[in-house]
Amino acid sequence: MNTKIKIRHKRVKNKILNTFSRFSLSALVVTSFFYTAPIFINFADKNFNNKEFTNNSKNILNKTLNMGKTFEEDDTWMQSNEIDLLYDILEENNSEINLVRYTTSEINALFKEVKYDLEEVRDTKLVKPVDIGLLPNEIKNIGNTKKRKEMFIKIVLPLIVKENNKIRIDRKRLFNILAKNSNTDIEKKWLEKKYKQYGVRQNDISTLKIRMDEIPVSLAIAQAAKETGWGTSRFALKGNALFGQWTWSGEGLKPKNAEKGEEHKVMKFHSLQLSVRAYLRNLNTHSSYKNLRKARTKLRNRNKPLDSLILSKHLDKYAETGTEYIEVLQKIIKQNNLKDFDEARSLPSSKDLEAAPFKIVNS
């Protein structure tokens, strides 16, 4: 009888120890993930994300694909239809989901809760995945210029980093596809989608490579600040338009100072995120910014970082003021030390964590 009790006791003890071990291992994995995520992101950026620009085989691939015209786009054919270029954005613009417009105090409370601090971002180059869909109406009432700028940057920075990251992932996938001897049907369909998205002729890989690339974060922030008066303009507050993009076919807001006969409007967006995406698509496809893309490609091929002060020189056609507009952008970039954010990367969001390669299972 005592022997049976001892055996049963031993089995129960072993079961408890096994359960505790599994729980401890799961807890250790989760803790390790949160602790090592920032370290891993920095390591991955340094060792993987830039690999396509330091690998010598890439230069050989460029010469083969471009036939000696490394920096040239094919501008004999242009997908100028706004609906085709922005089809994914226009689809989301029709979303029936109502976004919540938070007050400045609510947003500040959120930033404080998640410990979102710009000085920390400048130091660590890591951005909290905060997604604010609409600007707060009270932003125009913030009398302290420094605080108003800080609020604006905190809102738009994660959105710009997120969209640039999508392009970075697409660009990496493009180069992986090009490195293969043959492609799957899924890869071919993906390429067809990207040709359409970037207004590129079918199979024009050279032009697609030039257009499918990032815009420096500092340049995007500076343009958003200039176009919206640091988030206080009517277009930004009523139409989520951060970059003042015109439309002749889409839904938009009519400029108050528009001359008689002018039919254009400033495009409206369902969210600030879509405005950022449309802006990047605009700079990456419109013929007015061909020289910007050419300068960017030269920097890439020389293994140089994308310098906003260099690329901004090719934005004279973005505004009627021409070279004066460039000077204003460069002044905003320098005075606000915006280049500190150019290497910023986003920390994993809750959705990213849900897709993490491990799960905690209760035993």
Short mmCIF file of C-alpha atoms in Angstrom, two decimals:
data_model
loop_
_atom_site.label_atom_id
_atom_site.label_comp_id
_atom_site.label_asym_id
_atom_site.label_seq_id
_atom_site.Cartn_x
_atom_site.Cartn_y
_atom_site.Cartn_z
CA MET A 1 0.00 0.00 0.00
CA ASN A 2 2.76 2.43 0.90
CA THR A 3 4.53 1.52 -2.33
CA LYS A 4 1.44 2.50 -4.39
CA ILE A 5 1.15 5.82 -2.58
CA LYS A 6 4.82 6.57 -3.20
CA ILE A 7 4.51 5.75 -6.90
CA ARG A 8 1.38 7.91 -7.23
CA HIS A 9 3.06 10.74 -5.34
CA LYS A 10 6.10 10.48 -7.60
CA ARG A 11 3.92 10.65 -10.73
CA VAL A 12 2.08 13.73 -9.48
CA LYS A 13 5.36 15.35 -8.55
CA ASN A 14 6.81 14.65 -12.00
CA LYS A 15 3.70 16.05 -13.67
CA ILE A 16 3.92 19.25 -11.63
CA LEU A 17 7.60 19.60 -12.44
CA ASN A 18 6.96 19.06 -16.16
CA THR A 19 4.12 21.61 -16.18
CA PHE A 20 6.25 24.11 -14.29
CA SER A 21 9.15 23.54 -16.69
CA ARG A 22 6.95 24.17 -19.74
CA PHE A 23 5.49 27.31 -18.17
CA SER A 24 8.95 28.58 -17.19
CA LEU A 25 10.26 27.93 -20.69
CA SER A 26 7.32 29.80 -22.26
CA ALA A 27 7.79 32.72 -19.88
CA LEU A 28 11.51 32.77 -20.63
CA VAL A 29 10.83 32.85 -24.40
CA VAL A 30 8.38 35.77 -24.07
CA THR A 31 10.68 37.71 -21.75
CA SER A 32 13.65 37.07 -24.01
CA PHE A 33 11.68 38.25 -27.05
CA PHE A 34 10.81 41.62 -25.54
CA TYR A 35 14.32 42.05 -24.19
CA THR A 36 16.09 41.13 -27.41
CA ALA A 37 13.66 42.68 -29.94
CA PRO A 38 15.40 46.09 -30.06
CA ILE A 39 18.82 44.42 -30.23
CA PHE A 40 17.67 42.06 -32.98
CA ILE A 41 16.11 44.89 -35.01
CA ASN A 42 19.34 46.88 -34.95
CA PHE A 43 21.35 43.76 -35.80
CA ALA A 44 18.99 42.82 -38.64
CA ASP A 45 19.09 46.32 -40.11
CA LYS A 46 22.87 46.37 -40.10
CA ASN A 47 23.36 42.83 -41.36
CA PHE A 48 20.35 42.02 -43.54
CA ASN A 49 18.37 45.07 -44.70
CA ASN A 50 21.38 46.68 -46.32
CA LYS A 51 22.72 43.49 -47.82
CA GLU A 52 21.32 44.19 -51.28
CA PHE A 53 23.41 47.33 -51.51
CA THR A 54 26.71 45.87 -50.39
CA ASN A 55 26.61 42.58 -52.29
CA ASN A 56 28.83 42.72 -55.39
CA SER A 57 26.45 40.47 -57.31
CA LYS A 58 23.93 43.31 -57.19
CA ASN A 59 26.16 45.49 -59.39
CA ILE A 60 26.40 42.70 -61.94
CA LEU A 61 22.64 42.27 -61.81
CA ASN A 62 22.15 46.01 -62.36
CA LYS A 63 24.28 46.04 -65.49
CA THR A 64 22.51 43.00 -66.90
CA LEU A 65 19.00 44.31 -66.24
CA ASN A 66 19.61 47.92 -67.19
CA MET A 67 21.69 47.27 -70.29
CA GLY A 68 24.13 49.98 -69.19
CA LYS A 69 21.40 52.51 -68.29
CA THR A 70 21.59 52.14 -64.53
CA PHE A 71 19.92 55.45 -63.64
CA GLU A 72 17.37 55.84 -66.43
CA GLU A 73 13.62 55.23 -66.35
CA ASP A 74 11.53 54.38 -69.37
CA ASP A 75 9.40 57.51 -69.71
CA THR A 76 8.04 56.63 -73.16
CA TRP A 77 5.13 54.92 -71.41
CA MET A 78 3.40 56.19 -68.33
CA GLN A 79 0.44 54.81 -66.42
CA SER A 80 -1.01 58.24 -65.71
CA ASN A 81 -4.46 57.06 -64.61
CA GLU A 82 -4.86 58.12 -60.99
CA ILE A 83 -7.25 55.25 -60.30
CA ASP A 84 -4.70 52.68 -61.49
CA LEU A 85 -1.78 54.19 -59.58
CA LEU A 86 -3.69 54.60 -56.33
CA TYR A 87 -6.15 51.71 -56.59
CA ASP A 88 -5.15 50.17 -53.24
CA ILE A 89 -5.35 53.56 -51.52
CA LEU A 90 -8.71 54.43 -53.08
CA GLU A 91 -10.12 51.08 -51.96
CA GLU A 92 -9.18 51.79 -48.35
CA ASN A 93 -10.45 55.35 -48.72
CA ASN A 94 -13.93 53.88 -49.09
CA SER A 95 -13.67 52.12 -45.75
CA GLU A 96 -16.81 52.32 -43.62
CA ILE A 97 -14.81 52.06 -40.42
CA ASN A 98 -15.13 55.28 -38.43
CA LEU A 99 -11.83 56.36 -36.92
CA VAL A 100 -11.75 58.00 -33.50
CA ARG A 101 -10.40 61.55 -33.31
CA TYR A 102 -8.59 61.79 -30.00
CA THR A 103 -7.88 65.02 -28.16
CA THR A 104 -4.35 66.27 -27.60
CA SER A 105 -4.57 65.37 -23.91
CA GLU A 106 -5.67 61.81 -24.76
CA ILE A 107 -2.84 61.43 -27.27
CA ASN A 108 -0.30 62.79 -24.80
CA ALA A 109 -1.60 60.32 -22.21
CA LEU A 110 -1.15 57.49 -24.72
CA PHE A 111 2.40 58.60 -25.55
CA LYS A 112 3.21 58.73 -21.84
CA GLU A 113 1.71 55.29 -21.21
CA VAL A 114 3.80 53.61 -23.94
CA LYS A 115 6.86 55.73 -23.06
CA TYR A 116 7.09 57.27 -26.52
CA ASP A 117 9.83 59.90 -26.37
CA LEU A 118 11.49 61.55 -29.38
CA GLU A 119 14.85 61.92 -27.65
CA GLU A 120 14.87 58.19 -27.05
CA VAL A 121 14.05 57.61 -30.72
CA ARG A 122 16.95 59.85 -31.75
CA ASP A 123 19.21 57.75 -29.55
CA THR A 124 17.95 54.20 -30.15
CA LYS A 125 16.52 54.66 -33.69
CA LEU A 126 13.48 52.64 -32.57
CA VAL A 127 9.92 53.97 -32.90
CA LYS A 128 6.93 52.80 -30.89
CA PRO A 129 4.22 51.44 -33.27
CA VAL A 130 1.68 54.14 -32.38
CA ASP A 131 -1.00 54.50 -35.05
CA ILE A 132 -2.96 57.76 -34.80
CA GLY A 133 -5.50 57.88 -37.64
CA LEU A 134 -6.58 61.52 -37.34
CA LEU A 135 -4.93 64.70 -36.15
CA PRO A 136 -6.43 66.22 -32.99
CA ASN A 137 -8.42 69.39 -33.69
CA GLU A 138 -6.75 71.08 -30.71
CA ILE A 139 -3.31 70.89 -32.30
CA LYS A 140 -3.89 74.32 -33.81
CA ASN A 141 -4.49 75.69 -30.32
CA ILE A 142 -1.14 74.58 -28.91
CA GLY A 143 0.52 77.93 -28.36
CA ASN A 144 3.96 76.56 -27.59
CA THR A 145 5.58 76.04 -31.01
CA LYS A 146 8.03 73.45 -29.70
CA LYS A 147 5.24 71.35 -28.17
CA ARG A 148 3.09 71.62 -31.30
CA LYS A 149 5.99 70.45 -33.48
CA GLU A 150 6.74 67.61 -31.08
CA MET A 151 3.11 66.46 -31.14
CA PHE A 152 3.05 66.56 -34.95
CA ILE A 153 6.32 64.64 -35.36
CA LYS A 154 5.25 62.00 -32.84
CA ILE A 155 2.06 61.39 -34.83
CA VAL A 156 3.49 61.26 -38.36
CA LEU A 157 6.85 59.59 -37.64
CA PRO A 158 5.51 56.05 -37.02
CA LEU A 159 3.28 56.32 -40.11
CA ILE A 160 6.20 57.27 -42.38
CA VAL A 161 8.46 54.58 -40.92
CA LYS A 162 5.69 51.99 -41.41
CA GLU A 163 5.12 52.83 -45.09
CA ASN A 164 8.85 52.96 -45.81
CA ASN A 165 9.19 49.56 -44.20
CA LYS A 166 6.54 48.15 -46.54
CA ILE A 167 8.50 49.45 -49.52
CA ARG A 168 11.73 48.03 -48.07
CA ILE A 169 10.12 44.59 -47.77
CA ASP A 170 8.74 44.84 -51.32
CA ARG A 171 12.13 45.89 -52.65
CA LYS A 172 13.84 42.98 -50.94
CA ARG A 173 11.26 40.60 -52.40
CA LEU A 174 11.81 42.11 -55.86
CA PHE A 175 15.55 41.46 -55.71
CA ASN A 176 14.94 37.93 -54.44
CA ILE A 177 12.64 37.28 -57.41
CA LEU A 178 15.21 38.69 -59.83
CA ALA A 179 17.88 36.40 -58.43
CA LYS A 180 15.90 33.30 -59.41
CA ASN A 181 16.18 31.44 -62.70
CA SER A 182 12.41 30.96 -62.82
CA ASN A 183 9.47 32.38 -60.90
CA THR A 184 6.27 30.93 -59.49
CA ASP A 185 2.79 32.05 -60.57
CA ILE A 186 2.40 33.83 -57.23
CA GLU A 187 5.60 35.80 -57.85
CA LYS A 188 4.50 36.70 -61.38
CA LYS A 189 1.12 37.94 -60.12
CA TRP A 190 2.90 39.97 -57.45
CA LEU A 191 5.09 41.59 -60.12
CA GLU A 192 2.02 42.42 -62.23
CA LYS A 193 0.47 44.11 -59.21
CA LYS A 194 3.62 46.17 -58.61
CA TYR A 195 3.92 47.19 -62.28
CA LYS A 196 0.42 48.64 -61.96
CA GLN A 197 1.10 50.23 -58.58
CA TYR A 198 4.20 52.05 -59.83
CA GLY A 199 2.92 52.96 -63.29
CA VAL A 200 5.45 50.75 -65.05
CA ARG A 201 5.19 48.91 -68.35
CA GLN A 202 4.91 45.11 -67.98
CA ASN A 203 8.34 43.47 -67.59
CA ASP A 204 10.17 46.81 -67.27
CA ILE A 205 12.20 45.64 -64.29
CA SER A 206 14.73 48.46 -64.61
CA THR A 207 12.13 51.21 -64.09
CA LEU A 208 10.39 49.25 -61.33
CA LYS A 209 13.65 48.97 -59.36
CA ILE A 210 14.18 52.72 -59.60
CA ARG A 211 10.66 53.59 -58.47
CA MET A 212 10.20 50.99 -55.74
CA ASP A 213 12.30 52.65 -53.05
CA GLU A 214 12.08 54.65 -49.85
CA ILE A 215 11.92 58.38 -49.20
CA PRO A 216 14.05 59.70 -46.30
CA VAL A 217 11.97 60.08 -43.15
CA SER A 218 13.34 63.58 -42.56
CA LEU A 219 12.22 64.72 -46.01
CA ALA A 220 8.72 63.32 -45.53
CA ILE A 221 8.33 64.99 -42.12
CA ALA A 222 9.60 68.31 -43.49
CA GLN A 223 7.16 68.26 -46.41
CA ALA A 224 4.25 67.31 -44.17
CA ALA A 225 5.18 70.13 -41.79
CA LYS A 226 5.45 72.66 -44.63
CA GLU A 227 2.25 71.60 -46.39
CA THR A 228 0.11 71.56 -43.23
CA GLY A 229 1.68 74.25 -41.05
CA TRP A 230 2.72 71.53 -38.60
CA GLY A 231 -0.71 69.92 -38.71
CA THR A 232 -2.89 73.02 -38.43
CA SER A 233 -4.21 73.40 -41.99
CA ARG A 234 -7.83 72.85 -43.04
CA PHE A 235 -6.74 70.16 -45.50
CA ALA A 236 -4.95 68.23 -42.75
CA LEU A 237 -7.72 68.47 -40.15
CA LYS A 238 -10.71 67.95 -42.46
CA GLY A 239 -9.18 65.76 -45.15
CA ASN A 240 -6.19 64.03 -43.49
CA ALA A 241 -4.12 65.51 -46.32
CA LEU A 242 -0.58 65.83 -45.03
CA PHE A 243 1.09 66.63 -48.35
CA GLY A 244 -1.39 68.75 -50.31
CA GLN A 245 -1.74 66.31 -53.21
CA TRP A 246 -4.04 67.44 -55.99
CA THR A 247 -6.76 65.34 -57.60
CA TRP A 248 -8.96 65.84 -60.64
CA SER A 249 -10.97 62.65 -60.30
CA GLY A 250 -11.04 61.71 -56.63
CA GLU A 251 -12.80 63.14 -53.61
CA GLY A 252 -11.17 66.27 -52.26
CA LEU A 253 -11.37 69.72 -50.72
CA LYS A 254 -11.56 72.80 -52.92
CA PRO A 255 -8.82 75.37 -52.13
CA LYS A 256 -10.36 78.62 -50.89
CA ASN A 257 -8.02 80.72 -53.04
CA ALA A 258 -8.61 78.69 -56.21
CA GLU A 259 -8.98 80.81 -59.33
CA LYS A 260 -12.07 80.61 -61.49
CA GLY A 261 -11.90 77.67 -63.87
CA GLU A 262 -9.49 75.62 -61.77
CA GLU A 263 -10.95 72.16 -61.34
CA HIS A 264 -8.39 70.52 -59.06
CA LYS A 265 -9.01 69.67 -55.43
CA VAL A 266 -6.76 68.62 -52.57
CA MET A 267 -7.22 64.87 -52.16
CA LYS A 268 -8.98 63.64 -49.01
CA PHE A 269 -7.98 60.47 -47.21
CA HIS A 270 -9.71 58.15 -44.78
CA SER A 271 -6.66 58.25 -42.52
CA LEU A 272 -3.27 59.91 -42.14
CA GLN A 273 -1.65 56.57 -43.00
CA LEU A 274 -3.20 56.57 -46.49
CA SER A 275 -2.02 60.14 -47.03
CA VAL A 276 1.57 59.05 -46.32
CA ARG A 277 1.25 56.08 -48.68
CA ALA A 278 -0.13 58.27 -51.47
CA TYR A 279 2.70 60.77 -50.97
CA LEU A 280 5.37 58.09 -51.33
CA ARG A 281 3.59 56.73 -54.42
CA ASN A 282 3.48 60.23 -55.88
CA LEU A 283 7.22 60.86 -55.48
CA ASN A 284 7.95 57.38 -56.79
CA THR A 285 5.86 57.63 -59.96
CA HIS A 286 5.19 61.21 -61.10
CA SER A 287 7.32 62.49 -63.97
CA SER A 288 7.99 65.75 -62.08
CA TYR A 289 10.17 63.84 -59.60
CA LYS A 290 12.13 61.75 -62.06
CA ASN A 291 15.37 63.57 -61.18
CA LEU A 292 14.80 62.85 -57.49
CA ARG A 293 14.52 59.14 -58.27
CA LYS A 294 17.60 59.33 -60.47
CA ALA A 295 19.61 60.97 -57.66
CA ARG A 296 18.33 58.35 -55.21
CA THR A 297 19.41 55.51 -57.50
CA LYS A 298 22.90 57.01 -57.77
CA LEU A 299 23.16 57.11 -53.98
CA ARG A 300 22.05 53.49 -53.80
CA ASN A 301 24.58 52.34 -56.37
CA ARG A 302 27.37 54.15 -54.52
CA ASN A 303 26.31 52.54 -51.22
CA LYS A 304 25.48 55.98 -49.80
CA PRO A 305 22.62 56.71 -47.39
CA LEU A 306 19.54 58.44 -48.81
CA ASP A 307 20.30 62.07 -47.96
CA SER A 308 17.23 64.29 -47.66
CA LEU A 309 19.28 67.45 -48.28
CA ILE A 310 20.48 66.02 -51.59
CA LEU A 311 17.13 64.63 -52.72
CA SER A 312 15.21 67.77 -51.72
CA LYS A 313 17.09 69.68 -54.44
CA HIS A 314 14.88 67.92 -56.97
CA LEU A 315 11.54 69.00 -55.48
CA ASP A 316 11.36 72.40 -57.15
CA LYS A 317 8.28 71.23 -59.09
CA TYR A 318 6.38 70.22 -55.96
CA ALA A 319 5.31 73.81 -55.31
CA GLU A 320 4.88 76.96 -57.37
CA THR A 321 7.63 78.67 -55.37
CA GLY A 322 10.26 76.37 -56.93
CA THR A 323 13.75 76.79 -55.48
CA GLU A 324 12.35 78.80 -52.56
CA TYR A 325 10.35 75.71 -51.59
CA ILE A 326 13.56 73.66 -51.53
CA GLU A 327 15.24 76.20 -49.26
CA VAL A 328 12.30 76.09 -46.84
CA LEU A 329 12.38 72.28 -46.70
CA GLN A 330 16.11 72.21 -46.03
CA LYS A 331 15.71 74.83 -43.31
CA ILE A 332 13.00 72.74 -41.61
CA ILE A 333 15.18 69.63 -41.77
CA LYS A 334 18.22 71.37 -40.29
CA GLN A 335 16.49 73.48 -37.62
CA ASN A 336 14.53 70.52 -36.26
CA ASN A 337 17.34 67.95 -36.58
CA LEU A 338 15.02 65.72 -38.59
CA LYS A 339 17.85 63.66 -40.08
CA ASP A 340 18.12 62.02 -36.65
CA PHE A 341 15.06 59.99 -37.66
CA ASP A 342 16.29 58.73 -41.03
CA GLU A 343 17.51 55.40 -39.66
CA ALA A 344 14.51 54.87 -37.39
CA ARG A 345 12.82 51.48 -37.41
CA SER A 346 9.51 50.45 -35.88
CA LEU A 347 9.27 48.17 -32.86
CA PRO A 348 6.92 45.16 -33.27
CA SER A 349 3.21 45.96 -32.91
CA SER A 350 0.66 43.74 -31.17
CA LYS A 351 -0.18 42.21 -34.57
CA ASP A 352 3.49 41.41 -35.10
CA LEU A 353 3.64 39.74 -31.70
CA GLU A 354 0.57 37.65 -32.53
CA ALA A 355 2.39 36.41 -35.61
CA ALA A 356 5.57 35.62 -33.65
CA PRO A 357 7.04 32.13 -34.28
CA PHE A 358 5.98 30.78 -30.88
CA LYS A 359 2.80 30.36 -28.88
CA ILE A 360 2.13 29.81 -25.19
CA VAL A 361 -0.11 26.77 -24.76
CA ASN A 362 -1.74 26.05 -21.43
CA SER A 363 -1.11 22.43 -20.40
#
